[in-house]
Amino acid sequence: MIRFTLFTPLFLTLIISANPKIAFSQLPPENLRVEYLKNPIGIDTNIPRFSWILPEKGYNLFQKAYQIQVSKSLENLLKNQPDVWDSGMVGCPDNVHIEYKGPALESFTRYYWRVRVTNQKDEISKFSEPAYFETAFLNPEKEMTAKWIRHPEKDDEPTQDDKRKEYERKRISPILRKEFEVTKPIKQARAYVSGLGYVELHINGQKVGDHILDPAYTVFEKRTLYITHDVTSMLQQGKNAVGMMLGHGWWKKTCTGWLELHIGYEDGTKEKIITDETWKASTGPIVSESLYHGETYDARLEKNGWDTPGYNDSDWLPVALSEHIPEKLVAQVMPPIQVVGYLKPKSITKRNDGGPDKNEEVYIVDFGQNMTGVIKIKAQGPAGTKIRMRHAELLYEDGRLNVENIRSAKVTDEYILKGEGEEEYMPRFTQHGYRYAEIAGYPGELTEDKIEAQIFHTNFPKSGHFECDNPLINNIRDIVLWAIRGNNMSIPTDCPQRDERMGWMGDAHLASEATIMNFDVAAYYQKWLWDIADSQSPEGYVPDTCPANIWGKKKGSPPWAIAYPLITWYSWRYYQNRRVVELHYDNLVRWFKSMERDEKDGLMEYCHYGDWVALEKSPMEPIGTGCYYWTAVVLEELAGVLGKQEDVEYFKAKKQKVAEAFNNKYFDKEKGYYCYGKDKDGNPYEGTQFQQIFPLFLGIAQGEYRELALKKLREEIEVRRNGHLYCGILGAKYVYDVLNDSGMADLAYKIVLQKDFPSYGYMIEMGATTLWELWEYKTGPEMNSHNHQMFGSVVDWFFGGIAGIRRLPEPGYKHFTIAPKPWDGPLNYAQAYIDTVRGRVVSRWDKNPDGSLTMVVTIPPNSTAKVVVPKKENMKVISKEKIVPIDANKNQEIFELPSGVYTFTVK
Ligand code: BGC
């Protein structure tokens, strides 16, 4: 047994392994990633970054050096003769984002790689299992030869008021095709496919891959993405056919396709099939498609065999070249949208008062869960039979479909039967947010086996989990996770159902830490940051929605636009992504400067959306100024990351000036709390919850002001509102940190355990299966989505407060804190894990029947953690590993620990 004494990070290297059975030298690095992805094909960076984690077992494990080998030949790599690059043993403690430093990479090439490491005792691990990455276009200007093609007939131009009424004009959803011959044995084939709008690629009668709604939404004119598919096994000797079905999605003009099919033959020769003037175009069964309004598919118009060789396309038209060519065409390096599961109906009810005129015979299908996706349906009937499916989150009390809160979106898919046996349909180019569906025109009896809900969203890997013994808290977690998943559709969105579904920046950053706790969004955020950069105005303004769309296109409100620095900062802190800091720092400074132009003596009061959807409104001015302050805080840190000392000083000074001006103007000395301003009717705002929360969270409230604001906050929440939040989405994000870090976690528990209005529990009591947009239960035509992620921030506190895996001062969990709050609430156990870039962090605590507490934590290799074990007066902390604390008082004992699993008993 090892006694860890006098523990500080300096002593880490002196500790010997607590488990001598595990010989480090036998355990290779695991979980190899390139650009955050496992064995990616089609990356387009010249300097990819490698990451791995050290084997999970093993106490006190640190990386001292690494060796990376890269080879075109797997055989050579395994023989220890890498033919591209051998880094040699490089002294470096980082297992995250090690940049490739070998000779220039070649395009369209698969590289195998492996890594081994030494630990602090200079023991060398085995090499990892080999992994690979494959390049696509590394020199796009020279290498891309395909043309952007479209149907020769163009869509009508979008009108000014087109916004949500695209169905009023002619829009073509074409199919495009080409045949070609393969005469030699194929070694490998890759399809690089893109389009303006959506593209579904087909080869020899089959859809390529299992992605949905590709390519991802971007600011298309500036940057469109291409997707790489391995299509080797889809090609055949002799005649082949390649086809594309195109849809509009967020692209408002004529649909366009782009493809390069690269075939490598066994004899070493290569061939390219590209989109160009030799392709032919027609229209297919998709009569109309729209994200908001749904898809109409007339199966009678299917062109049988259009995507197979030998099809007679003599009546097809030659394609036209598109006039729209994006400035950049780059690789889609992030998880795709995919079907992640399905739901069978909970009930199917027949009624005769359906449809817009309340007189149709319909089925109302309840899938039991609000979600995002489409319906898959099977039917058999005479040709021309039209099945109409409308989607909604709500039913009226009498059981009819309520589409009022969907507003102008028609959310209607139609399938017209061709009359050939049992037919199956799943729409391609639309998406709905729904729990209920109304099915009209179904031939025969609609039974459970004929219909299911297909759930889809950006399929980022699950990377964390929280649970406890309180069903309400677990339920809150579930409705939040459904909302988060359904609102990430290649960009973070506000809602999936009504006529919006846009990249509202406020919603995205407020839910982002809850998202990061649960999912690996590193690559996804890296892409979204480009969407923000592409939406930034020349003056530096960042809009409220990115990509900017319909609303929120102009100068953004700071609490929305601040998503730009915050997502960059989170990418740095959680994923240690320094590259995004390098790439976006100048833009962030440009945004800061744009706010600076509105600054007067430290105050920056411009703000149009504030503590949105609060039950008790707060003034805008302190919110603008607070966001200005916060951006300075973030930029001070990011400038430091890049070693820009002058900027560090600049933002530090700015921060102080703003904090001072904030306190002078918004702290009411007479009343003794933050209280400022009057609403548009001249009524004073009073010292609302949010007015206290924001300066407390930001750290602007210091000393006496802090004490007074905390006192006021407790009064407001506990006494005046009986443990309920009346603030909006900003307050609901920041309140938990404030309470948690000021000894008021009891109040945080109180808030989350409420079941009456307004609370998360109230939503659940009212039947919510996804998180709502509002505290209130509303079902009418006004703004009331039942699937919004912006209040989802509460889940951060489950991980960071209840389970105690705290927010990070250092990037990538290099050093972090575990400080759970078992004693402040009524739970008996809680546990959470997060798969970090260094490995899995776990925190679990159990209250035992004898009144004692057991706490078990796991710290991943190459990390250290401060573990704060909470106790009540007269209790002792006993460490199973016999480690001693570095500090202790009557409420807690603090340990500084290297990697390992540690068990504490508090009694
Ligand atoms: C969206 C919100 C968004 C807001 C702007 C709404 O219509 O759905 O979630 O953030 O507008 O304040």
PDB file of C-alpha atoms in Angstrom, residues 595-824:
ATOM      1  CA  MET A 595     -18.787  46.559 -29.580  1.00  0.00           C
ATOM      2  CA  GLU A 596     -16.092  48.933 -28.501  1.00  0.00           C
ATOM      3  CA  ARG A 597     -17.435  51.453 -30.981  1.00  0.00           C
ATOM      4  CA  ASP A 598     -20.660  51.424 -28.939  1.00  0.00           C
ATOM      5  CA  GLU A 599     -18.837  51.796 -25.623  1.00  0.00           C
ATOM      6  CA  LYS A 600     -19.205  54.921 -23.536  1.00  0.00           C
ATOM      7  CA  ASP A 601     -16.923  55.138 -20.506  1.00  0.00           C
ATOM      8  CA  GLY A 602     -16.838  51.423 -19.901  1.00  0.00           C
ATOM      9  CA  LEU A 603     -20.521  50.808 -20.618  1.00  0.00           C
ATOM     10  CA  MET A 604     -21.653  49.027 -23.765  1.00  0.00           C
ATOM     11  CA  GLU A 605     -25.409  49.120 -23.527  1.00  0.00           C
ATOM     12  CA  TYR A 606     -26.399  47.902 -26.969  1.00  0.00           C
ATOM     13  CA  CYS A 607     -28.596  44.805 -26.632  1.00  0.00           C
ATOM     14  CA  HIS A 608     -31.892  43.770 -28.232  1.00  0.00           C
ATOM     15  CA  TYR A 609     -32.495  40.249 -27.020  1.00  0.00           C
ATOM     16  CA  GLY A 610     -31.759  39.968 -23.326  1.00  0.00           C
ATOM     17  CA  ASP A 611     -32.757  37.463 -20.670  1.00  0.00           C
ATOM     18  CA  TRP A 612     -35.149  36.027 -23.227  1.00  0.00           C
ATOM     19  CA  VAL A 613     -38.495  34.457 -22.242  1.00  0.00           C
ATOM     20  CA  ALA A 614     -38.111  35.522 -18.608  1.00  0.00           C
ATOM     21  CA  LEU A 615     -41.273  35.712 -16.534  1.00  0.00           C
ATOM     22  CA  GLU A 616     -39.818  38.771 -14.912  1.00  0.00           C
ATOM     23  CA  LYS A 617     -38.085  41.083 -17.358  1.00  0.00           C
ATOM     24  CA  SER A 618     -34.664  42.593 -16.709  1.00  0.00           C
ATOM     25  CA  PRO A 619     -33.131  45.702 -18.294  1.00  0.00           C
ATOM     26  CA  MET A 620     -31.082  45.334 -21.460  1.00  0.00           C
ATOM     27  CA  GLU A 621     -28.258  47.765 -20.707  1.00  0.00           C
ATOM     28  CA  PRO A 622     -26.469  45.720 -18.009  1.00  0.00           C
ATOM     29  CA  ILE A 623     -26.753  42.655 -20.256  1.00  0.00           C
ATOM     30  CA  GLY A 624     -24.967  44.414 -23.123  1.00  0.00           C
ATOM     31  CA  THR A 625     -22.293  45.667 -20.783  1.00  0.00           C
ATOM     32  CA  GLY A 626     -21.986  42.278 -19.071  1.00  0.00           C
ATOM     33  CA  CYS A 627     -21.437  40.514 -22.390  1.00  0.00           C
ATOM     34  CA  TYR A 628     -18.859  43.122 -23.328  1.00  0.00           C
ATOM     35  CA  TYR A 629     -17.055  42.416 -20.054  1.00  0.00           C
ATOM     36  CA  TRP A 630     -17.279  38.690 -20.542  1.00  0.00           C
ATOM     37  CA  THR A 631     -15.867  38.881 -24.040  1.00  0.00           C
ATOM     38  CA  ALA A 632     -12.906  40.792 -22.620  1.00  0.00           C
ATOM     39  CA  VAL A 633     -12.418  37.991 -20.053  1.00  0.00           C
ATOM     40  CA  VAL A 634     -12.481  35.334 -22.749  1.00  0.00           C
ATOM     41  CA  LEU A 635     -10.220  37.272 -25.088  1.00  0.00           C
ATOM     42  CA  GLU A 636      -7.744  37.915 -22.306  1.00  0.00           C
ATOM     43  CA  GLU A 637      -7.416  34.164 -21.877  1.00  0.00           C
ATOM     44  CA  LEU A 638      -7.321  33.389 -25.598  1.00  0.00           C
ATOM     45  CA  ALA A 639      -4.731  36.124 -26.214  1.00  0.00           C
ATOM     46  CA  GLY A 640      -2.671  34.424 -23.514  1.00  0.00           C
ATOM     47  CA  VAL A 641      -3.016  31.074 -25.277  1.00  0.00           C
ATOM     48  CA  LEU A 642      -1.538  32.643 -28.388  1.00  0.00           C
ATOM     49  CA  GLY A 643       1.156  34.459 -26.419  1.00  0.00           C
ATOM     50  CA  LYS A 644      -0.139  37.927 -27.351  1.00  0.00           C
ATOM     51  CA  GLN A 645       0.943  39.704 -24.185  1.00  0.00           C
ATOM     52  CA  GLU A 646      -0.050  43.181 -25.306  1.00  0.00           C
ATOM     53  CA  ASP A 647      -3.578  42.003 -25.992  1.00  0.00           C
ATOM     54  CA  VAL A 648      -3.675  40.273 -22.621  1.00  0.00           C
ATOM     55  CA  GLU A 649      -2.882  43.578 -20.941  1.00  0.00           C
ATOM     56  CA  TYR A 650      -5.395  45.409 -23.088  1.00  0.00           C
ATOM     57  CA  PHE A 651      -8.279  43.109 -22.229  1.00  0.00           C
ATOM     58  CA  LYS A 652      -7.295  42.989 -18.591  1.00  0.00           C
ATOM     59  CA  ALA A 653      -7.451  46.781 -18.353  1.00  0.00           C
ATOM     60  CA  LYS A 654     -10.678  46.870 -20.331  1.00  0.00           C
ATOM     61  CA  LYS A 655     -12.232  44.304 -18.050  1.00  0.00           C
ATOM     62  CA  GLN A 656     -11.446  46.359 -14.977  1.00  0.00           C
ATOM     63  CA  LYS A 657     -12.787  49.524 -16.517  1.00  0.00           C
ATOM     64  CA  VAL A 658     -16.045  47.827 -17.544  1.00  0.00           C
ATOM     65  CA  ALA A 659     -16.522  46.158 -14.156  1.00  0.00           C
ATOM     66  CA  GLU A 660     -16.122  49.460 -12.406  1.00  0.00           C
ATOM     67  CA  ALA A 661     -18.541  51.253 -14.737  1.00  0.00           C
ATOM     68  CA  PHE A 662     -20.994  48.355 -14.355  1.00  0.00           C
ATOM     69  CA  ASN A 663     -20.998  48.565 -10.578  1.00  0.00           C
ATOM     70  CA  ASN A 664     -21.204  52.356 -10.555  1.00  0.00           C
ATOM     71  CA  LYS A 665     -24.216  52.463 -12.781  1.00  0.00           C
ATOM     72  CA  TYR A 666     -26.221  49.320 -12.100  1.00  0.00           C
ATOM     73  CA  PHE A 667     -25.645  48.684  -8.399  1.00  0.00           C
ATOM     74  CA  ASP A 668     -28.170  50.633  -6.385  1.00  0.00           C
ATOM     75  CA  LYS A 669     -26.315  51.651  -3.247  1.00  0.00           C
ATOM     76  CA  GLU A 670     -29.459  52.722  -1.462  1.00  0.00           C
ATOM     77  CA  LYS A 671     -31.294  49.509  -2.046  1.00  0.00           C
ATOM     78  CA  GLY A 672     -28.179  47.411  -1.638  1.00  0.00           C
ATOM     79  CA  TYR A 673     -28.427  45.249  -4.753  1.00  0.00           C
ATOM     80  CA  TYR A 674     -28.257  45.419  -8.520  1.00  0.00           C
ATOM     81  CA  CYS A 675     -31.307  47.335  -9.606  1.00  0.00           C
ATOM     82  CA  TYR A 676     -31.465  49.483 -12.635  1.00  0.00           C
ATOM     83  CA  GLY A 677     -33.722  50.984 -15.247  1.00  0.00           C
ATOM     84  CA  LYS A 678     -37.307  51.236 -16.303  1.00  0.00           C
ATOM     85  CA  ASP A 679     -39.254  49.293 -18.888  1.00  0.00           C
ATOM     86  CA  LYS A 680     -40.876  50.912 -21.888  1.00  0.00           C
ATOM     87  CA  ASP A 681     -43.943  51.839 -19.833  1.00  0.00           C
ATOM     88  CA  GLY A 682     -41.771  53.618 -17.322  1.00  0.00           C
ATOM     89  CA  ASN A 683     -42.072  50.987 -14.595  1.00  0.00           C
ATOM     90  CA  PRO A 684     -38.905  50.276 -12.631  1.00  0.00           C
ATOM     91  CA  TYR A 685     -37.406  46.833 -13.173  1.00  0.00           C
ATOM     92  CA  GLU A 686     -36.684  46.218  -9.470  1.00  0.00           C
ATOM     93  CA  GLY A 687     -33.829  43.958  -8.469  1.00  0.00           C
ATOM     94  CA  THR A 688     -34.772  40.932 -10.483  1.00  0.00           C
ATOM     95  CA  GLN A 689     -33.187  37.507 -10.123  1.00  0.00           C
ATOM     96  CA  PHE A 690     -31.262  37.979 -13.310  1.00  0.00           C
ATOM     97  CA  GLN A 691     -29.992  41.424 -12.363  1.00  0.00           C
ATOM     98  CA  GLN A 692     -28.173  39.735  -9.450  1.00  0.00           C
ATOM     99  CA  ILE A 693     -27.208  36.541 -11.258  1.00  0.00           C
ATOM    100  CA  PHE A 694     -25.286  38.078 -14.139  1.00  0.00           C
ATOM    101  CA  PRO A 695     -22.742  40.234 -12.249  1.00  0.00           C
ATOM    102  CA  LEU A 696     -22.322  37.423  -9.716  1.00  0.00           C
ATOM    103  CA  PHE A 697     -21.616  34.891 -12.443  1.00  0.00           C
ATOM    104  CA  LEU A 698     -19.261  37.219 -14.277  1.00  0.00           C
ATOM    105  CA  GLY A 699     -17.349  38.021 -11.111  1.00  0.00           C
ATOM    106  CA  ILE A 700     -18.133  41.731 -11.477  1.00  0.00           C
ATOM    107  CA  ALA A 701     -19.878  41.641  -8.114  1.00  0.00           C
ATOM    108  CA  GLN A 702     -17.038  41.584  -5.613  1.00  0.00           C
ATOM    109  CA  GLY A 703     -16.676  42.069  -1.878  1.00  0.00           C
ATOM    110  CA  GLU A 704     -19.657  43.743  -0.269  1.00  0.00           C
ATOM    111  CA  TYR A 705     -21.559  43.971  -3.542  1.00  0.00           C
ATOM    112  CA  ARG A 706     -21.208  40.240  -3.928  1.00  0.00           C
ATOM    113  CA  GLU A 707     -22.524  39.529  -0.437  1.00  0.00           C
ATOM    114  CA  LEU A 708     -25.450  41.885  -0.928  1.00  0.00           C
ATOM    115  CA  ALA A 709     -26.329  40.558  -4.377  1.00  0.00           C
ATOM    116  CA  LEU A 710     -26.201  36.977  -3.062  1.00  0.00           C
ATOM    117  CA  LYS A 711     -28.474  37.899  -0.199  1.00  0.00           C
ATOM    118  CA  LYS A 712     -30.920  39.543  -2.583  1.00  0.00           C
ATOM    119  CA  LEU A 713     -30.765  36.564  -4.924  1.00  0.00           C
ATOM    120  CA  ARG A 714     -31.614  34.151  -2.123  1.00  0.00           C
ATOM    121  CA  GLU A 715     -34.509  36.342  -1.079  1.00  0.00           C
ATOM    122  CA  GLU A 716     -35.758  36.601  -4.634  1.00  0.00           C
ATOM    123  CA  ILE A 717     -35.585  32.895  -5.340  1.00  0.00           C
ATOM    124  CA  GLU A 718     -36.347  31.373  -1.981  1.00  0.00           C
ATOM    125  CA  VAL A 719     -38.656  33.815  -0.291  1.00  0.00           C
ATOM    126  CA  ARG A 720     -40.343  35.821  -3.024  1.00  0.00           C
ATOM    127  CA  ARG A 721     -40.596  32.998  -5.560  1.00  0.00           C
ATOM    128  CA  ASN A 722     -40.667  30.042  -3.207  1.00  0.00           C
ATOM    129  CA  GLY A 723     -37.738  28.266  -4.848  1.00  0.00           C
ATOM    130  CA  HIS A 724     -38.626  29.026  -8.482  1.00  0.00           C
ATOM    131  CA  LEU A 725     -36.765  30.765 -11.241  1.00  0.00           C
ATOM    132  CA  TYR A 726     -38.494  33.718 -12.844  1.00  0.00           C
ATOM    133  CA  CYS A 727     -35.515  34.617 -15.006  1.00  0.00           C
ATOM    134  CA  GLY A 728     -35.163  33.656 -18.656  1.00  0.00           C
ATOM    135  CA  ILE A 729     -32.650  31.589 -20.546  1.00  0.00           C
ATOM    136  CA  LEU A 730     -29.572  33.585 -19.542  1.00  0.00           C
ATOM    137  CA  GLY A 731     -30.411  33.496 -15.867  1.00  0.00           C
ATOM    138  CA  ALA A 732     -31.305  29.809 -16.040  1.00  0.00           C
ATOM    139  CA  LYS A 733     -27.837  29.087 -17.375  1.00  0.00           C
ATOM    140  CA  TYR A 734     -25.765  31.102 -14.918  1.00  0.00           C
ATOM    141  CA  VAL A 735     -27.738  30.759 -11.709  1.00  0.00           C
ATOM    142  CA  TYR A 736     -26.454  27.271 -10.898  1.00  0.00           C
ATOM    143  CA  ASP A 737     -22.792  28.256 -10.962  1.00  0.00           C
ATOM    144  CA  VAL A 738     -23.543  31.228  -8.761  1.00  0.00           C
ATOM    145  CA  LEU A 739     -25.421  29.139  -6.207  1.00  0.00           C
ATOM    146  CA  ASN A 740     -23.036  26.208  -6.398  1.00  0.00           C
ATOM    147  CA  ASP A 741     -19.941  28.296  -5.858  1.00  0.00           C
ATOM    148  CA  SER A 742     -21.298  30.445  -3.055  1.00  0.00           C
ATOM    149  CA  GLY A 743     -22.421  27.741  -0.650  1.00  0.00           C
ATOM    150  CA  MET A 744     -26.035  27.837  -1.842  1.00  0.00           C
ATOM    151  CA  ALA A 745     -26.260  24.511  -3.641  1.00  0.00           C
ATOM    152  CA  ASP A 746     -29.271  23.745  -1.423  1.00  0.00           C
ATOM    153  CA  LEU A 747     -31.158  26.370  -3.397  1.00  0.00           C
ATOM    154  CA  ALA A 748     -30.037  24.873  -6.702  1.00  0.00           C
ATOM    155  CA  TYR A 749     -31.488  21.523  -5.571  1.00  0.00           C
ATOM    156  CA  LYS A 750     -34.654  23.275  -4.505  1.00  0.00           C
ATOM    157  CA  ILE A 751     -35.050  24.859  -7.953  1.00  0.00           C
ATOM    158  CA  VAL A 752     -34.564  21.644  -9.897  1.00  0.00           C
ATOM    159  CA  LEU A 753     -36.846  19.629  -7.648  1.00  0.00           C
ATOM    160  CA  GLN A 754     -39.885  21.890  -8.114  1.00  0.00           C
ATOM    161  CA  LYS A 755     -42.896  20.392  -9.780  1.00  0.00           C
ATOM    162  CA  ASP A 756     -45.194  23.382  -9.973  1.00  0.00           C
ATOM    163  CA  PHE A 757     -45.031  26.407 -12.246  1.00  0.00           C
ATOM    164  CA  PRO A 758     -42.489  27.614 -13.274  1.00  0.00           C
ATOM    165  CA  SER A 759     -40.044  24.719 -13.298  1.00  0.00           C
ATOM    166  CA  TYR A 760     -38.682  21.814 -15.272  1.00  0.00           C
ATOM    167  CA  GLY A 761     -40.787  19.541 -13.118  1.00  0.00           C
ATOM    168  CA  TYR A 762     -43.869  21.509 -14.160  1.00  0.00           C
ATOM    169  CA  MET A 763     -43.058  20.850 -17.814  1.00  0.00           C
ATOM    170  CA  ILE A 764     -42.806  17.144 -17.050  1.00  0.00           C
ATOM    171  CA  GLU A 765     -46.013  17.154 -15.000  1.00  0.00           C
ATOM    172  CA  MET A 766     -47.685  18.733 -18.027  1.00  0.00           C
ATOM    173  CA  GLY A 767     -46.498  15.874 -20.216  1.00  0.00           C
ATOM    174  CA  ALA A 768     -43.298  17.319 -21.722  1.00  0.00           C
ATOM    175  CA  THR A 769     -41.049  14.739 -23.355  1.00  0.00           C
ATOM    176  CA  THR A 770     -38.721  17.417 -24.731  1.00  0.00           C
ATOM    177  CA  LEU A 771     -37.700  20.695 -23.165  1.00  0.00           C
ATOM    178  CA  TRP A 772     -39.961  23.665 -23.875  1.00  0.00           C
ATOM    179  CA  GLU A 773     -39.155  27.115 -25.130  1.00  0.00           C
ATOM    180  CA  LEU A 774     -41.169  28.781 -22.367  1.00  0.00           C
ATOM    181  CA  TRP A 775     -41.748  28.220 -18.676  1.00  0.00           C
ATOM    182  CA  GLU A 776     -45.463  28.548 -19.472  1.00  0.00           C
ATOM    183  CA  TYR A 777     -47.608  25.818 -20.991  1.00  0.00           C
ATOM    184  CA  LYS A 778     -48.961  27.292 -24.181  1.00  0.00           C
ATOM    185  CA  THR A 779     -50.377  25.624 -27.243  1.00  0.00           C
ATOM    186  CA  GLY A 780     -51.693  28.433 -29.408  1.00  0.00           C
ATOM    187  CA  PRO A 781     -50.375  30.180 -32.501  1.00  0.00           C
ATOM    188  CA  GLU A 782     -47.908  32.364 -30.633  1.00  0.00           C
ATOM    189  CA  MET A 783     -44.283  31.449 -29.928  1.00  0.00           C
ATOM    190  CA  ASN A 784     -44.303  28.227 -27.862  1.00  0.00           C
ATOM    191  CA  SER A 785     -42.134  25.472 -29.180  1.00  0.00           C
ATOM    192  CA  HIS A 786     -42.200  22.276 -27.177  1.00  0.00           C
ATOM    193  CA  ASN A 787     -38.727  21.341 -28.320  1.00  0.00           C
ATOM    194  CA  HIS A 788     -36.120  23.994 -27.578  1.00  0.00           C
ATOM    195  CA  GLN A 789     -32.673  23.359 -26.168  1.00  0.00           C
ATOM    196  CA  MET A 790     -31.891  26.773 -24.672  1.00  0.00           C
ATOM    197  CA  PHE A 791     -33.084  25.993 -21.108  1.00  0.00           C
ATOM    198  CA  GLY A 792     -31.054  22.759 -21.245  1.00  0.00           C
ATOM    199  CA  SER A 793     -28.149  24.343 -19.406  1.00  0.00           C
ATOM    200  CA  VAL A 794     -29.488  22.877 -16.148  1.00  0.00           C
ATOM    201  CA  VAL A 795     -27.809  19.613 -17.127  1.00  0.00           C
ATOM    202  CA  ASP A 796     -24.373  21.273 -16.743  1.00  0.00           C
ATOM    203  CA  TRP A 797     -25.114  21.523 -13.082  1.00  0.00           C
ATOM    204  CA  PHE A 798     -26.002  17.838 -12.823  1.00  0.00           C
ATOM    205  CA  PHE A 799     -22.480  17.027 -14.001  1.00  0.00           C
ATOM    206  CA  GLY A 800     -20.692  20.011 -12.505  1.00  0.00           C
ATOM    207  CA  GLY A 801     -22.657  20.466  -9.285  1.00  0.00           C
ATOM    208  CA  ILE A 802     -24.394  17.273  -8.204  1.00  0.00           C
ATOM    209  CA  ALA A 803     -21.679  14.904  -9.482  1.00  0.00           C
ATOM    210  CA  GLY A 804     -19.135  17.681  -9.106  1.00  0.00           C
ATOM    211  CA  ILE A 805     -17.047  17.383 -12.287  1.00  0.00           C
ATOM    212  CA  ARG A 806     -16.294  21.058 -12.424  1.00  0.00           C
ATOM    213  CA  ARG A 807     -15.672  23.439 -15.241  1.00  0.00           C
ATOM    214  CA  LEU A 808     -12.063  23.678 -16.307  1.00  0.00           C
ATOM    215  CA  PRO A 809      -9.421  26.207 -15.601  1.00  0.00           C
ATOM    216  CA  GLU A 810      -6.968  24.280 -17.778  1.00  0.00           C
ATOM    217  CA  PRO A 811      -7.625  22.999 -21.288  1.00  0.00           C
ATOM    218  CA  GLY A 812      -8.544  19.407 -22.075  1.00  0.00           C
ATOM    219  CA  TYR A 813      -8.929  18.199 -18.464  1.00  0.00           C
ATOM    220  CA  LYS A 814      -5.209  18.420 -17.886  1.00  0.00           C
ATOM    221  CA  HIS A 815      -6.074  19.567 -14.425  1.00  0.00           C
ATOM    222  CA  PHE A 816      -9.617  19.701 -13.129  1.00  0.00           C
ATOM    223  CA  THR A 817     -11.686  19.595  -9.993  1.00  0.00           C
ATOM    224  CA  ILE A 818     -14.171  17.105  -8.652  1.00  0.00           C
ATOM    225  CA  ALA A 819     -16.269  18.687  -5.926  1.00  0.00           C
ATOM    226  CA  PRO A 820     -19.713  17.089  -5.606  1.00  0.00           C
ATOM    227  CA  LYS A 821     -22.554  18.395  -3.468  1.00  0.00           C
ATOM    228  CA  PRO A 822     -24.138  15.371  -1.808  1.00  0.00           C
ATOM    229  CA  TRP A 823     -25.049  16.972   1.507  1.00  0.00           C
ATOM    230  CA  ASP A 824     -27.004  19.941   0.159  1.00  0.00           C
TER     231      ASP A 824
END
